Amino acid sequence: MKSLKDFVLRENDIERNGHIYCKSCGKRVDGELLDLGFTKFIPRIKCECEIKRDMENAEREILTRISSLKRDCFSSPNQHQYTFEKFLNEKGQAYKVAYNYAKSFEQMKEDNVGLLFYGDVGSGKTYLACSIANELIEREQVKVKIMNLSQVINQIQKSAFKVDSNEIISNLSNVPLLILDDLGIERDTSYAREQVYNIINSRYLKGRPTIFTTNLSLEIIQNPNIELEYQRIYSRILEMTIPVKVTGEDFRRKIHQEKLRKYKELLLYGGGIDD
């Protein structure tokens, strides 16, 4: 293309004063003639409309990617909403650790540092773990998977002696960040404990960080006199993680109370029939 007559006009282009302009934003879209030696051509310059459209498409692709990552990550749609901003308990040490872990995830990943959230039932352990997942997915589109250990064991047992079993373990071993919820329920069988150890050890060997939540006390996890099968699991976990105690009011109850308050206000004062 050596002149404007060779410039391919688009539907929204208009020629004026020897140049091509976008009808909508008025920006000139034909560049200066480029001579590459073997050929000459006039490059097309993106107008404001095209730049805006590209940005919108890129943003839409990111939102689609985030939505897909969240579907793959969480088993419950409610967990999509578990964020640091909506944390209802006091934002103490556990909250700060979780928040800074997400903020510094690249360093945590490089050094294979995970977290072990331990504390009473309902203290917010799973919520904080999910908040980390949501933050990483939304900010960096990191692939994360959270699974209750009972789910993991059930899936493996259903597919025992099949190729699917190895595939499940492989998938959990390779995801960039794995969150294993409710450590301690694997106490049922020797087979279950062996599979849990295989997943944890595989991630350890591959240098992939893992976050655990548990109702067990740190004293139980650190107890050197427990059975060897437990020692193997807990010793490896302690080697891979920083223990973080989560304290506070029953988080599930607070979420339920907040939900009741919200819908009570809506039903009583949200419009409709007056007294």
PDB file of C-alpha atoms in Angstrom:
ATOM      1  CA  MET A   1       0.000   0.000   0.000  1.00  0.00           C
ATOM      2  CA  LYS A   2       1.727   3.165  -1.218  1.00  0.00           C
ATOM      3  CA  SER A   3      -1.032   5.759  -0.984  1.00  0.00           C
ATOM      4  CA  LEU A   4      -4.441   6.427   0.548  1.00  0.00           C
ATOM      5  CA  LYS A   5      -6.143   4.792  -2.390  1.00  0.00           C
ATOM      6  CA  ASP A   6      -4.652   1.497  -1.168  1.00  0.00           C
ATOM      7  CA  PHE A   7      -5.845   2.106   2.419  1.00  0.00           C
ATOM      8  CA  VAL A   8      -8.693  -0.282   3.264  1.00  0.00           C
ATOM      9  CA  LEU A   9     -11.634   1.781   4.467  1.00  0.00           C
ATOM     10  CA  ARG A  10     -13.907   0.479   7.177  1.00  0.00           C
ATOM     11  CA  GLU A  11     -17.598   1.199   7.570  1.00  0.00           C
ATOM     12  CA  ASN A  12     -16.981   3.930  10.137  1.00  0.00           C
ATOM     13  CA  ASP A  13     -14.137   5.639   8.216  1.00  0.00           C
ATOM     14  CA  ILE A  14     -14.389   8.934   6.393  1.00  0.00           C
ATOM     15  CA  GLU A  15     -11.857  10.620   4.101  1.00  0.00           C
ATOM     16  CA  ARG A  16     -11.213  14.304   4.713  1.00  0.00           C
ATOM     17  CA  ASN A  17      -8.398  16.678   3.717  1.00  0.00           C
ATOM     18  CA  GLY A  18      -6.239  13.864   2.406  1.00  0.00           C
ATOM     19  CA  HIS A  19      -6.523  11.686   5.514  1.00  0.00           C
ATOM     20  CA  ILE A  20      -8.833   9.042   6.992  1.00  0.00           C
ATOM     21  CA  TYR A  21     -10.800   9.709  10.186  1.00  0.00           C
ATOM     22  CA  CYS A  22     -13.184   7.795  12.428  1.00  0.00           C
ATOM     23  CA  LYS A  23     -16.721   9.126  12.019  1.00  0.00           C
ATOM     24  CA  SER A  24     -17.540   8.557  15.694  1.00  0.00           C
ATOM     25  CA  CYS A  25     -14.586   9.980  17.634  1.00  0.00           C
ATOM     26  CA  GLY A  26     -13.019  12.045  14.855  1.00  0.00           C
ATOM     27  CA  LYS A  27      -9.514  10.692  15.392  1.00  0.00           C
ATOM     28  CA  ARG A  28      -7.231  10.260  12.403  1.00  0.00           C
ATOM     29  CA  VAL A  29      -6.645   6.555  11.693  1.00  0.00           C
ATOM     30  CA  ASP A  30      -4.133   6.612   8.815  1.00  0.00           C
ATOM     31  CA  GLY A  31      -0.511   6.805   9.927  1.00  0.00           C
ATOM     32  CA  GLU A  32       2.534   8.148   8.126  1.00  0.00           C
ATOM     33  CA  LEU A  33       3.859   6.253   5.117  1.00  0.00           C
ATOM     34  CA  LEU A  34       6.359   3.613   6.203  1.00  0.00           C
ATOM     35  CA  ASP A  35       9.182   2.563   3.873  1.00  0.00           C
ATOM     36  CA  LEU A  36      10.569  -0.867   4.781  1.00  0.00           C
ATOM     37  CA  GLY A  37      12.772  -1.051   1.710  1.00  0.00           C
ATOM     38  CA  PHE A  38      11.033  -3.987   0.112  1.00  0.00           C
ATOM     39  CA  THR A  39       7.609  -2.415   0.543  1.00  0.00           C
ATOM     40  CA  LYS A  40       5.830   0.771   1.532  1.00  0.00           C
ATOM     41  CA  PHE A  41       2.548   1.014   3.375  1.00  0.00           C
ATOM     42  CA  ILE A  42       0.355   3.284   5.482  1.00  0.00           C
ATOM     43  CA  PRO A  43      -0.321   1.711   8.888  1.00  0.00           C
ATOM     44  CA  ARG A  44      -3.694   1.954  10.564  1.00  0.00           C
ATOM     45  CA  ILE A  45      -3.825   3.764  13.918  1.00  0.00           C
ATOM     46  CA  LYS A  46      -6.383   2.762  16.518  1.00  0.00           C
ATOM     47  CA  CYS A  47      -8.986   5.420  17.157  1.00  0.00           C
ATOM     48  CA  GLU A  48     -10.501   6.170  20.577  1.00  0.00           C
ATOM     49  CA  CYS A  49     -13.484   3.952  19.757  1.00  0.00           C
ATOM     50  CA  GLU A  50     -11.262   0.976  18.957  1.00  0.00           C
ATOM     51  CA  ILE A  51      -9.076   1.521  22.025  1.00  0.00           C
ATOM     52  CA  LYS A  52     -12.178   1.670  24.230  1.00  0.00           C
ATOM     53  CA  ARG A  53     -13.630  -1.427  22.550  1.00  0.00           C
ATOM     54  CA  ASP A  54     -10.376  -3.351  23.070  1.00  0.00           C
ATOM     55  CA  MET A  55     -10.321  -2.367  26.743  1.00  0.00           C
ATOM     56  CA  GLU A  56     -13.940  -3.455  27.200  1.00  0.00           C
ATOM     57  CA  ASN A  57     -13.245  -6.781  25.494  1.00  0.00           C
ATOM     58  CA  ALA A  58     -10.169  -7.340  27.667  1.00  0.00           C
ATOM     59  CA  GLU A  59     -12.157  -6.516  30.806  1.00  0.00           C
ATOM     60  CA  ARG A  60     -14.960  -8.841  29.718  1.00  0.00           C
ATOM     61  CA  GLU A  61     -12.445 -11.652  29.138  1.00  0.00           C
ATOM     62  CA  ILE A  62     -10.994 -11.110  32.625  1.00  0.00           C
ATOM     63  CA  LEU A  63     -14.452 -11.212  34.225  1.00  0.00           C
ATOM     64  CA  THR A  64     -15.260 -14.394  32.314  1.00  0.00           C
ATOM     65  CA  ARG A  65     -11.965 -15.907  33.445  1.00  0.00           C
ATOM     66  CA  ILE A  66     -12.644 -14.922  37.072  1.00  0.00           C
ATOM     67  CA  SER A  67     -16.127 -16.424  36.943  1.00  0.00           C
ATOM     68  CA  SER A  68     -14.741 -19.676  35.520  1.00  0.00           C
ATOM     69  CA  LEU A  69     -11.960 -19.853  38.130  1.00  0.00           C
ATOM     70  CA  LYS A  70     -14.455 -19.341  40.962  1.00  0.00           C
ATOM     71  CA  ARG A  71     -16.729 -22.089  39.649  1.00  0.00           C
ATOM     72  CA  ASP A  72     -13.766 -24.458  39.533  1.00  0.00           C
ATOM     73  CA  CYS A  73     -12.468 -23.367  42.930  1.00  0.00           C
ATOM     74  CA  PHE A  74     -15.505 -23.473  45.187  1.00  0.00           C
ATOM     75  CA  SER A  75     -18.049 -26.194  45.857  1.00  0.00           C
ATOM     76  CA  SER A  76     -20.543 -23.696  47.315  1.00  0.00           C
ATOM     77  CA  PRO A  77     -21.709 -20.511  45.530  1.00  0.00           C
ATOM     78  CA  ASN A  78     -21.814 -18.799  48.944  1.00  0.00           C
ATOM     79  CA  GLN A  79     -18.035 -19.006  49.102  1.00  0.00           C
ATOM     80  CA  HIS A  80     -17.785 -16.728  46.061  1.00  0.00           C
ATOM     81  CA  GLN A  81     -18.796 -13.909  48.419  1.00  0.00           C
ATOM     82  CA  TYR A  82     -16.274 -14.673  51.186  1.00  0.00           C
ATOM     83  CA  THR A  83     -13.970 -11.653  50.974  1.00  0.00           C
ATOM     84  CA  PHE A  84     -11.745  -9.687  53.325  1.00  0.00           C
ATOM     85  CA  GLU A  85     -14.048  -6.677  52.987  1.00  0.00           C
ATOM     86  CA  LYS A  86     -17.034  -8.638  54.307  1.00  0.00           C
ATOM     87  CA  PHE A  87     -15.218 -10.256  57.242  1.00  0.00           C
ATOM     88  CA  LEU A  88     -17.484  -9.743  60.276  1.00  0.00           C
ATOM     89  CA  ASN A  89     -15.252 -10.773  63.185  1.00  0.00           C
ATOM     90  CA  GLU A  90     -12.565  -8.604  64.746  1.00  0.00           C
ATOM     91  CA  LYS A  91      -9.751  -8.096  62.243  1.00  0.00           C
ATOM     92  CA  GLY A  92      -7.020  -9.479  64.470  1.00  0.00           C
ATOM     93  CA  GLN A  93      -3.824 -11.378  63.832  1.00  0.00           C
ATOM     94  CA  ALA A  94      -5.364 -14.195  61.765  1.00  0.00           C
ATOM     95  CA  TYR A  95      -7.060 -11.676  59.467  1.00  0.00           C
ATOM     96  CA  LYS A  96      -3.799  -9.750  58.989  1.00  0.00           C
ATOM     97  CA  VAL A  97      -1.868 -12.931  58.231  1.00  0.00           C
ATOM     98  CA  ALA A  98      -4.461 -14.051  55.665  1.00  0.00           C
ATOM     99  CA  TYR A  99      -4.619 -10.611  54.032  1.00  0.00           C
ATOM    100  CA  ASN A 100      -0.834 -10.255  53.804  1.00  0.00           C
ATOM    101  CA  TYR A 101      -0.491 -13.829  52.556  1.00  0.00           C
ATOM    102  CA  ALA A 102      -2.719 -13.027  49.591  1.00  0.00           C
ATOM    103  CA  LYS A 103      -0.875  -9.755  49.044  1.00  0.00           C
ATOM    104  CA  SER A 104       2.520 -11.526  49.073  1.00  0.00           C
ATOM    105  CA  PHE A 105       1.458 -14.721  47.325  1.00  0.00           C
ATOM    106  CA  GLU A 106       4.224 -14.649  44.704  1.00  0.00           C
ATOM    107  CA  GLN A 107       6.830 -14.780  47.463  1.00  0.00           C
ATOM    108  CA  MET A 108       4.839 -17.405  49.376  1.00  0.00           C
ATOM    109  CA  LYS A 109       4.603 -19.527  46.237  1.00  0.00           C
ATOM    110  CA  GLU A 110       8.295 -19.191  45.483  1.00  0.00           C
ATOM    111  CA  ASP A 111       9.230 -20.345  48.987  1.00  0.00           C
ATOM    112  CA  ASN A 112       6.425 -22.961  49.210  1.00  0.00           C
ATOM    113  CA  VAL A 113       4.888 -21.385  52.312  1.00  0.00           C
ATOM    114  CA  GLY A 114       1.354 -22.408  53.263  1.00  0.00           C
ATOM    115  CA  LEU A 115      -0.905 -21.671  56.222  1.00  0.00           C
ATOM    116  CA  LEU A 116      -2.523 -23.828  58.892  1.00  0.00           C
ATOM    117  CA  PHE A 117      -5.645 -22.136  60.253  1.00  0.00           C
ATOM    118  CA  TYR A 118      -6.676 -23.817  63.505  1.00  0.00           C
ATOM    119  CA  GLY A 119      -9.342 -22.924  66.044  1.00  0.00           C
ATOM    120  CA  ASP A 120     -12.818 -23.661  67.315  1.00  0.00           C
ATOM    121  CA  VAL A 121     -15.781 -24.536  65.099  1.00  0.00           C
ATOM    122  CA  GLY A 122     -17.259 -21.427  63.504  1.00  0.00           C
ATOM    123  CA  SER A 123     -14.308 -19.134  64.248  1.00  0.00           C
ATOM    124  CA  GLY A 124     -13.886 -18.128  60.592  1.00  0.00           C
ATOM    125  CA  LYS A 125     -11.085 -20.420  59.419  1.00  0.00           C
ATOM    126  CA  THR A 126     -12.762 -21.465  56.178  1.00  0.00           C
ATOM    127  CA  TYR A 127     -13.934 -17.902  55.570  1.00  0.00           C
ATOM    128  CA  LEU A 128     -10.371 -16.563  55.753  1.00  0.00           C
ATOM    129  CA  ALA A 129      -9.102 -19.338  53.474  1.00  0.00           C
ATOM    130  CA  CYS A 130     -11.831 -18.537  50.936  1.00  0.00           C
ATOM    131  CA  SER A 131     -11.020 -14.827  51.216  1.00  0.00           C
ATOM    132  CA  ILE A 132      -7.455 -15.596  50.165  1.00  0.00           C
ATOM    133  CA  ALA A 133      -8.765 -17.624  47.220  1.00  0.00           C
ATOM    134  CA  ASN A 134     -11.159 -14.881  46.089  1.00  0.00           C
ATOM    135  CA  GLU A 135      -8.478 -12.207  46.398  1.00  0.00           C
ATOM    136  CA  LEU A 136      -5.998 -14.178  44.284  1.00  0.00           C
ATOM    137  CA  ILE A 137      -8.596 -15.109  41.682  1.00  0.00           C
ATOM    138  CA  GLU A 138      -9.935 -11.572  41.321  1.00  0.00           C
ATOM    139  CA  ARG A 139      -6.602  -9.764  41.435  1.00  0.00           C
ATOM    140  CA  GLU A 140      -4.272 -12.123  39.579  1.00  0.00           C
ATOM    141  CA  GLN A 141      -6.503 -14.876  38.149  1.00  0.00           C
ATOM    142  CA  VAL A 142      -4.562 -17.514  40.086  1.00  0.00           C
ATOM    143  CA  LYS A 143      -6.007 -21.007  39.850  1.00  0.00           C
ATOM    144  CA  VAL A 144      -7.074 -22.126  43.335  1.00  0.00           C
ATOM    145  CA  LYS A 145      -8.981 -25.186  44.520  1.00  0.00           C
ATOM    146  CA  ILE A 146     -10.679 -25.584  47.894  1.00  0.00           C
ATOM    147  CA  MET A 147     -11.996 -28.962  48.960  1.00  0.00           C
ATOM    148  CA  ASN A 148     -13.266 -30.433  52.179  1.00  0.00           C
ATOM    149  CA  LEU A 149     -11.123 -33.443  53.000  1.00  0.00           C
ATOM    150  CA  SER A 150     -14.220 -35.631  53.233  1.00  0.00           C
ATOM    151  CA  GLN A 151     -14.982 -34.698  49.600  1.00  0.00           C
ATOM    152  CA  VAL A 152     -11.452 -35.594  48.564  1.00  0.00           C
ATOM    153  CA  ILE A 153     -11.566 -38.968  50.288  1.00  0.00           C
ATOM    154  CA  ASN A 154     -15.059 -39.781  48.973  1.00  0.00           C
ATOM    155  CA  GLN A 155     -13.981 -39.029  45.407  1.00  0.00           C
ATOM    156  CA  ILE A 156     -10.850 -41.126  45.723  1.00  0.00           C
ATOM    157  CA  GLN A 157     -12.704 -44.045  47.328  1.00  0.00           C
ATOM    158  CA  LYS A 158     -15.381 -43.994  44.610  1.00  0.00           C
ATOM    159  CA  SER A 159     -12.719 -44.154  41.941  1.00  0.00           C
ATOM    160  CA  ALA A 160     -10.425 -46.604  43.749  1.00  0.00           C
ATOM    161  CA  PHE A 161      -8.537 -48.979  41.443  1.00  0.00           C
ATOM    162  CA  LYS A 162      -9.460 -46.762  38.490  1.00  0.00           C
ATOM    163  CA  VAL A 163      -7.454 -44.275  36.468  1.00  0.00           C
ATOM    164  CA  ASP A 164      -9.728 -41.560  37.895  1.00  0.00           C
ATOM    165  CA  SER A 165      -8.158 -41.978  41.335  1.00  0.00           C
ATOM    166  CA  ASN A 166      -4.692 -41.091  40.070  1.00  0.00           C
ATOM    167  CA  GLU A 167      -6.167 -38.218  38.080  1.00  0.00           C
ATOM    168  CA  ILE A 168      -7.831 -36.744  41.183  1.00  0.00           C
ATOM    169  CA  ILE A 169      -4.584 -36.900  43.144  1.00  0.00           C
ATOM    170  CA  SER A 170      -2.648 -35.464  40.195  1.00  0.00           C
ATOM    171  CA  ASN A 171      -5.057 -32.530  39.788  1.00  0.00           C
ATOM    172  CA  LEU A 172      -4.916 -31.680  43.488  1.00  0.00           C
ATOM    173  CA  SER A 173      -1.140 -32.031  43.483  1.00  0.00           C
ATOM    174  CA  ASN A 174      -0.638 -29.624  40.583  1.00  0.00           C
ATOM    175  CA  VAL A 175      -3.044 -26.740  41.251  1.00  0.00           C
ATOM    176  CA  PRO A 176      -1.018 -23.579  42.134  1.00  0.00           C
ATOM    177  CA  LEU A 177      -2.801 -23.157  45.486  1.00  0.00           C
ATOM    178  CA  LEU A 178      -4.763 -25.915  47.209  1.00  0.00           C
ATOM    179  CA  ILE A 179      -6.945 -25.320  50.269  1.00  0.00           C
ATOM    180  CA  LEU A 180      -7.778 -28.476  52.237  1.00  0.00           C
ATOM    181  CA  ASP A 181     -10.645 -27.765  54.596  1.00  0.00           C
ATOM    182  CA  ASP A 182     -11.381 -29.622  57.834  1.00  0.00           C
ATOM    183  CA  LEU A 183      -8.147 -31.483  58.500  1.00  0.00           C
ATOM    184  CA  GLY A 184      -8.850 -34.293  60.958  1.00  0.00           C
ATOM    185  CA  ILE A 185     -11.818 -35.963  59.292  1.00  0.00           C
ATOM    186  CA  GLU A 186      -9.395 -38.315  57.533  1.00  0.00           C
ATOM    187  CA  ARG A 187      -9.123 -40.272  60.794  1.00  0.00           C
ATOM    188  CA  ASP A 188     -11.629 -42.879  59.586  1.00  0.00           C
ATOM    189  CA  THR A 189      -9.448 -45.375  57.740  1.00  0.00           C
ATOM    190  CA  SER A 190      -5.835 -46.170  57.049  1.00  0.00           C
ATOM    191  CA  TYR A 191      -6.604 -45.919  53.326  1.00  0.00           C
ATOM    192  CA  ALA A 192      -7.967 -42.393  53.726  1.00  0.00           C
ATOM    193  CA  ARG A 193      -4.942 -41.274  55.710  1.00  0.00           C
ATOM    194  CA  GLU A 194      -2.608 -42.726  53.088  1.00  0.00           C
ATOM    195  CA  GLN A 195      -4.337 -40.829  50.272  1.00  0.00           C
ATOM    196  CA  VAL A 196      -4.274 -37.560  52.215  1.00  0.00           C
ATOM    197  CA  TYR A 197      -0.566 -38.023  52.848  1.00  0.00           C
ATOM    198  CA  ASN A 198       0.058 -38.756  49.159  1.00  0.00           C
ATOM    199  CA  ILE A 199      -1.568 -35.474  48.126  1.00  0.00           C
ATOM    200  CA  ILE A 200       0.207 -33.425  50.783  1.00  0.00           C
ATOM    201  CA  ASN A 201       3.595 -35.026  50.150  1.00  0.00           C
ATOM    202  CA  SER A 202       3.254 -34.652  46.396  1.00  0.00           C
ATOM    203  CA  ARG A 203       2.618 -30.923  46.795  1.00  0.00           C
ATOM    204  CA  TYR A 204       5.559 -30.677  49.174  1.00  0.00           C
ATOM    205  CA  LEU A 205       7.894 -32.331  46.666  1.00  0.00           C
ATOM    206  CA  LYS A 206       6.620 -30.122  43.837  1.00  0.00           C
ATOM    207  CA  GLY A 207       6.978 -26.966  45.921  1.00  0.00           C
ATOM    208  CA  ARG A 208       3.317 -25.986  45.705  1.00  0.00           C
ATOM    209  CA  PRO A 209       1.825 -24.117  48.704  1.00  0.00           C
ATOM    210  CA  THR A 210      -1.162 -25.510  50.578  1.00  0.00           C
ATOM    211  CA  ILE A 211      -3.551 -23.957  53.091  1.00  0.00           C
ATOM    212  CA  PHE A 212      -5.205 -26.145  55.729  1.00  0.00           C
ATOM    213  CA  THR A 213      -8.066 -25.495  58.135  1.00  0.00           C
ATOM    214  CA  THR A 214      -8.723 -27.660  61.172  1.00  0.00           C
ATOM    215  CA  ASN A 215     -10.656 -27.840  64.433  1.00  0.00           C
ATOM    216  CA  LEU A 216      -7.770 -29.798  65.946  1.00  0.00           C
ATOM    217  CA  SER A 217      -5.610 -28.024  68.496  1.00  0.00           C
ATOM    218  CA  LEU A 218      -1.989 -27.285  67.710  1.00  0.00           C
ATOM    219  CA  GLU A 219      -1.023 -29.494  70.663  1.00  0.00           C
ATOM    220  CA  ILE A 220      -2.632 -32.517  68.983  1.00  0.00           C
ATOM    221  CA  ILE A 221      -0.991 -31.762  65.653  1.00  0.00           C
ATOM    222  CA  GLN A 222       2.430 -31.326  67.288  1.00  0.00           C
ATOM    223  CA  ASN A 223       2.071 -34.352  69.598  1.00  0.00           C
ATOM    224  CA  PRO A 224       5.051 -36.674  68.949  1.00  0.00           C
ATOM    225  CA  ASN A 225       3.298 -39.621  70.604  1.00  0.00           C
ATOM    226  CA  ILE A 226       0.394 -39.987  68.186  1.00  0.00           C
ATOM    227  CA  GLU A 227       0.194 -42.891  65.746  1.00  0.00           C
ATOM    228  CA  LEU A 228       2.815 -42.992  63.008  1.00  0.00           C
ATOM    229  CA  GLU A 229       0.234 -42.479  60.239  1.00  0.00           C
ATOM    230  CA  TYR A 230      -0.842 -39.200  61.828  1.00  0.00           C
ATOM    231  CA  GLN A 231       2.738 -38.197  62.568  1.00  0.00           C
ATOM    232  CA  ARG A 232       3.626 -38.463  58.879  1.00  0.00           C
ATOM    233  CA  ILE A 233       0.743 -36.218  57.859  1.00  0.00           C
ATOM    234  CA  TYR A 234       1.052 -33.627  60.609  1.00  0.00           C
ATOM    235  CA  SER A 235       4.843 -33.449  60.472  1.00  0.00           C
ATOM    236  CA  ARG A 236       4.723 -32.721  56.752  1.00  0.00           C
ATOM    237  CA  ILE A 237       1.987 -30.108  57.229  1.00  0.00           C
ATOM    238  CA  LEU A 238       3.963 -28.317  59.951  1.00  0.00           C
ATOM    239  CA  GLU A 239       6.984 -28.302  57.651  1.00  0.00           C
ATOM    240  CA  MET A 240       4.930 -26.698  54.848  1.00  0.00           C
ATOM    241  CA  THR A 241       2.892 -24.145  56.790  1.00  0.00           C
ATOM    242  CA  ILE A 242       2.781 -21.328  59.307  1.00  0.00           C
ATOM    243  CA  PRO A 243       0.265 -22.180  62.081  1.00  0.00           C
ATOM    244  CA  VAL A 244      -2.295 -19.404  62.627  1.00  0.00           C
ATOM    245  CA  LYS A 245      -4.809 -19.524  65.470  1.00  0.00           C
ATOM    246  CA  VAL A 246      -8.240 -18.160  64.532  1.00  0.00           C
ATOM    247  CA  THR A 247     -10.305 -16.868  67.437  1.00  0.00           C
ATOM    248  CA  GLY A 248     -13.514 -14.926  67.791  1.00  0.00           C
ATOM    249  CA  GLU A 249     -17.252 -15.291  67.992  1.00  0.00           C
ATOM    250  CA  ASP A 250     -19.057 -18.025  66.101  1.00  0.00           C
ATOM    251  CA  PHE A 251     -18.602 -16.697  62.572  1.00  0.00           C
ATOM    252  CA  ARG A 252     -21.368 -18.799  61.051  1.00  0.00           C
ATOM    253  CA  ARG A 253     -23.822 -17.450  63.616  1.00  0.00           C
ATOM    254  CA  LYS A 254     -22.763 -13.879  62.837  1.00  0.00           C
ATOM    255  CA  ILE A 255     -23.289 -14.455  59.120  1.00  0.00           C
ATOM    256  CA  HIS A 256     -26.702 -15.958  59.849  1.00  0.00           C
ATOM    257  CA  GLN A 257     -27.644 -13.040  62.113  1.00  0.00           C
ATOM    258  CA  GLU A 258     -26.545 -10.528  59.481  1.00  0.00           C
ATOM    259  CA  LYS A 259     -28.642 -12.359  56.891  1.00  0.00           C
ATOM    260  CA  LEU A 260     -31.679 -12.356  59.221  1.00  0.00           C
ATOM    261  CA  ARG A 261     -31.259  -8.641  59.917  1.00  0.00           C
ATOM    262  CA  LYS A 262     -30.979  -7.811  56.226  1.00  0.00           C
ATOM    263  CA  TYR A 263     -34.098  -9.707  55.188  1.00  0.00           C
ATOM    264  CA  LYS A 264     -36.084  -8.666  58.230  1.00  0.00           C
ATOM    265  CA  GLU A 265     -35.531  -5.039  57.217  1.00  0.00           C
ATOM    266  CA  LEU A 266     -36.424  -5.848  53.627  1.00  0.00           C
ATOM    267  CA  LEU A 267     -39.624  -7.663  54.565  1.00  0.00           C
ATOM    268  CA  LEU A 268     -40.742  -5.084  57.132  1.00  0.00           C
ATOM    269  CA  TYR A 269     -39.658  -1.841  55.488  1.00  0.00           C
ATOM    270  CA  GLY A 270     -38.923  -2.700  51.873  1.00  0.00           C
ATOM    271  CA  GLY A 271     -42.186  -1.338  50.516  1.00  0.00           C
ATOM    272  CA  GLY A 272     -45.581  -2.824  49.885  1.00  0.00           C
ATOM    273  CA  ILE A 273     -48.559  -2.890  52.239  1.00  0.00           C
ATOM    274  CA  ASP A 274     -48.383  -0.405  55.118  1.00  0.00           C
ATOM    275  CA  ASP A 275     -49.808  -1.003  58.578  1.00  0.00           C
TER     276      ASP A 275
END
